[in-house]
Tab-separated table of C-alpha atoms in Angstrom:
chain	number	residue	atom	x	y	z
Z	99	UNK	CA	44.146	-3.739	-45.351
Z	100	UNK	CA	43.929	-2.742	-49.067
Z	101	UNK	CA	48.205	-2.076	-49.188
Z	102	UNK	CA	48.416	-5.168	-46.641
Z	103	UNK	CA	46.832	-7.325	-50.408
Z	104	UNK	CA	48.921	-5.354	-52.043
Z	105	UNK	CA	52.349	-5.789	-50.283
Z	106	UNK	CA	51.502	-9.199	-50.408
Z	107	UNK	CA	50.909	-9.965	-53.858
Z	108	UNK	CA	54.079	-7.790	-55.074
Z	109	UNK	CA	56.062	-10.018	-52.737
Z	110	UNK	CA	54.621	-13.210	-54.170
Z	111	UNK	CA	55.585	-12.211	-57.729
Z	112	UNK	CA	58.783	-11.050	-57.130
Z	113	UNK	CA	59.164	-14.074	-55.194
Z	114	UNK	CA	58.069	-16.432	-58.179
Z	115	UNK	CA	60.270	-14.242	-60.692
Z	116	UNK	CA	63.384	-14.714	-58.145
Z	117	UNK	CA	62.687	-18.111	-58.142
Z	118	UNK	CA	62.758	-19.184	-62.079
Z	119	UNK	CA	66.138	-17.353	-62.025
Z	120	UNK	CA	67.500	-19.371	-59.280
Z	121	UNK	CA	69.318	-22.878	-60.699
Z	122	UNK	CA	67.819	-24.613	-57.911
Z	123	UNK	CA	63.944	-23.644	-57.587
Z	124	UNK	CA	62.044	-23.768	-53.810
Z	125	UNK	CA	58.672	-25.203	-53.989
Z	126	UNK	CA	56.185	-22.674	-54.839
Z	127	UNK	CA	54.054	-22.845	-52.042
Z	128	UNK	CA	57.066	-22.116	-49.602
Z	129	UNK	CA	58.102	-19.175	-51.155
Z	130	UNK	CA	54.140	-17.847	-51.265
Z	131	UNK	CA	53.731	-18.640	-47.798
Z	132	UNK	CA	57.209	-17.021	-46.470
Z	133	UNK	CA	55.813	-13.624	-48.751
Z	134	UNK	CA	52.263	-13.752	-46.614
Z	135	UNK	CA	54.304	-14.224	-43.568
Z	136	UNK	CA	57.050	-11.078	-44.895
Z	137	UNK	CA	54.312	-8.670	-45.669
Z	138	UNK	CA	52.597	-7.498	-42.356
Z	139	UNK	CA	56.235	-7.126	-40.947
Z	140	UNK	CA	57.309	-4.655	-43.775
Z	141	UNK	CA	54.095	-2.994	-43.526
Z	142	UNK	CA	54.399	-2.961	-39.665
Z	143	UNK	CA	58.001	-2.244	-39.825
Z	144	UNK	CA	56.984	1.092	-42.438
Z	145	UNK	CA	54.253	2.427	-41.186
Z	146	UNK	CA	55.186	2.428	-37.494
Z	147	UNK	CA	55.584	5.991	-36.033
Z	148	UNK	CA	58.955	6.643	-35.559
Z	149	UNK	CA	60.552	7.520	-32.233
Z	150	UNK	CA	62.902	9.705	-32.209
């Protein structure tokens, strides 16, 4: 749960820095909702045991 937070916040500041550098800026609250959304897939996607 603790590197879920973590994931999470990482994505919404890299999100937010992406986002002054852009000409045209998304609101703020889409891009912070799209990095909650993001985050339990990444984590999902790599911690997942691999098949091989």
């Amino acid at each position: 749960m603790l590197a879920l937070a973590g994931l999470a916040l990482v994505l919404v500041v890299s999100a937010l820095g992406i986002n002054k550098l852009l000409p045209r800026r998304a609101p703020t609250w889409l891009l912070i909702v799209v990095a909650l959304a993001l985050a339990p897939v990444i984590l999902y996607v790599v911690t997942r045991p691999h098949s091989a």
